[in-house]
């Protein structure tokens, strides 16, 4: 007879559409978070401009650009103090917009990550319960627990800290580069000269970090499987006085997990210093080139300072994106491991012409049932 089962939509989806499957129910919250991301990005891009106004238009007494000068003179007046008040007000407004946008972006992404974790735990738990005993006899309990906890937590961390964080950094990077080209395209090309090397380094280490993360997760699952097997059979272990043997076995597995973890951490630790060196090289090039232009009188001090501030804002998203590599790879490995379970199909299946099972009353009747060990002599008839 056909078995009545609950709906498990996540288990029917291919592994390459996990973002759509997992995030689609939360599109409203993500849309609001996206609006907050745009506010955060715009505020971040505008932060250096009040400093340029103070240096060029107040200290060096240069005139404001046409539209900005009209706004300031129309609302605040035409003297230096009016320009200073405008710059101070701009700093305050930018800070408020940035704070409000950051709060809502963090709040909404945290909420979505918690709900996604809840959905994944339910789907995985329902699917595991409905696998046949054959699958359960071959599965490692500790590994399943790791997929239910650590792998789902890795996906939550990605949504919480990297999903929209990637978008923030990409938008900030694009906007900053656009403003830098507006200020000086030669400056910008000098600053961007190190980015090909930076992207090649990040790409190279991303592949190695993903491989290391997969090895760490596998070793954690194997170790926890051994712990689960011992704890569920502790009466047998104690009955045969196998405590010392199990201690040595666990110490060996824990040592292997430690070595794999240290190797993975060493791979991840190499990326950040290399990125810092490349970024420092780019800063040196821009600083040397810009200082020479300023000494020659080709650019103002305000332009040089603002460009250096934007240079820091351009390199910061690059640093952040490189640091997110670990979070992204862990989430990818976690999703692969979760899908390995969700895509398992039970070996015990209903026949095509099976009828739905009725409501049982507790009465079992054997009709034309027999059993034998050899096939010749029936034991039960």
PDB file of C-alpha atoms in Angstrom, residues 1 11 21 32 40 49 70 76 99 132 135 165 172 179 225 232-233 243 254 275 279 281 326 344 347-348 355:
ATOM      1  CA  UNK A   1       0.000   0.000   0.000  1.00  0.00           C
ATOM      2  CA  UNK A  11      14.376  17.324  -1.340  1.00  0.00           C
ATOM      3  CA  UNK A  21      14.758  27.304  -3.363  1.00  0.00           C
ATOM      4  CA  UNK A  32      13.789  45.565   1.946  1.00  0.00           C
ATOM      5  CA  UNK A  40      24.394  52.033   2.855  1.00  0.00           C
ATOM      6  CA  UNK A  49      33.095  64.681  -0.116  1.00  0.00           C
ATOM      7  CA  UNK A  70      23.310  77.425  -5.756  1.00  0.00           C
ATOM      8  CA  UNK A  76      22.439  78.888   4.023  1.00  0.00           C
ATOM      9  CA  UNK A  99      23.508  53.932  10.469  1.00  0.00           C
ATOM     10  CA  UNK A 132      14.482   3.108   4.657  1.00  0.00           C
ATOM     11  CA  UNK A 135      19.964   3.669   4.274  1.00  0.00           C
ATOM     12  CA  UNK A 165      27.711  41.782   2.048  1.00  0.00           C
ATOM     13  CA  UNK A 172      30.633  50.215  -3.240  1.00  0.00           C
ATOM     14  CA  UNK A 179      33.815  58.590  -8.679  1.00  0.00           C
ATOM     15  CA  UNK A 225      30.017   9.151  13.873  1.00  0.00           C
ATOM     16  CA  UNK A 232      24.661   4.358  21.664  1.00  0.00           C
ATOM     17  CA  UNK A 233      26.467   1.095  22.479  1.00  0.00           C
ATOM     18  CA  UNK A 243      37.102   1.874  27.248  1.00  0.00           C
ATOM     19  CA  UNK A 254      40.717  13.683  16.932  1.00  0.00           C
ATOM     20  CA  UNK A 275      46.051  40.648  -0.263  1.00  0.00           C
ATOM     21  CA  UNK A 279      46.865  46.530  -1.683  1.00  0.00           C
ATOM     22  CA  UNK A 281      51.696  48.157  -3.360  1.00  0.00           C
ATOM     23  CA  UNK A 326      36.088  31.185   3.723  1.00  0.00           C
ATOM     24  CA  UNK A 344      18.814  10.068  -1.357  1.00  0.00           C
ATOM     25  CA  UNK A 347      15.184   1.700  -1.474  1.00  0.00           C
ATOM     26  CA  UNK A 348      11.809   0.532  -0.178  1.00  0.00           C
ATOM     27  CA  UNK A 355      -3.484   1.577  -2.952  1.00  0.00           C
TER      28      UNK A 355
END
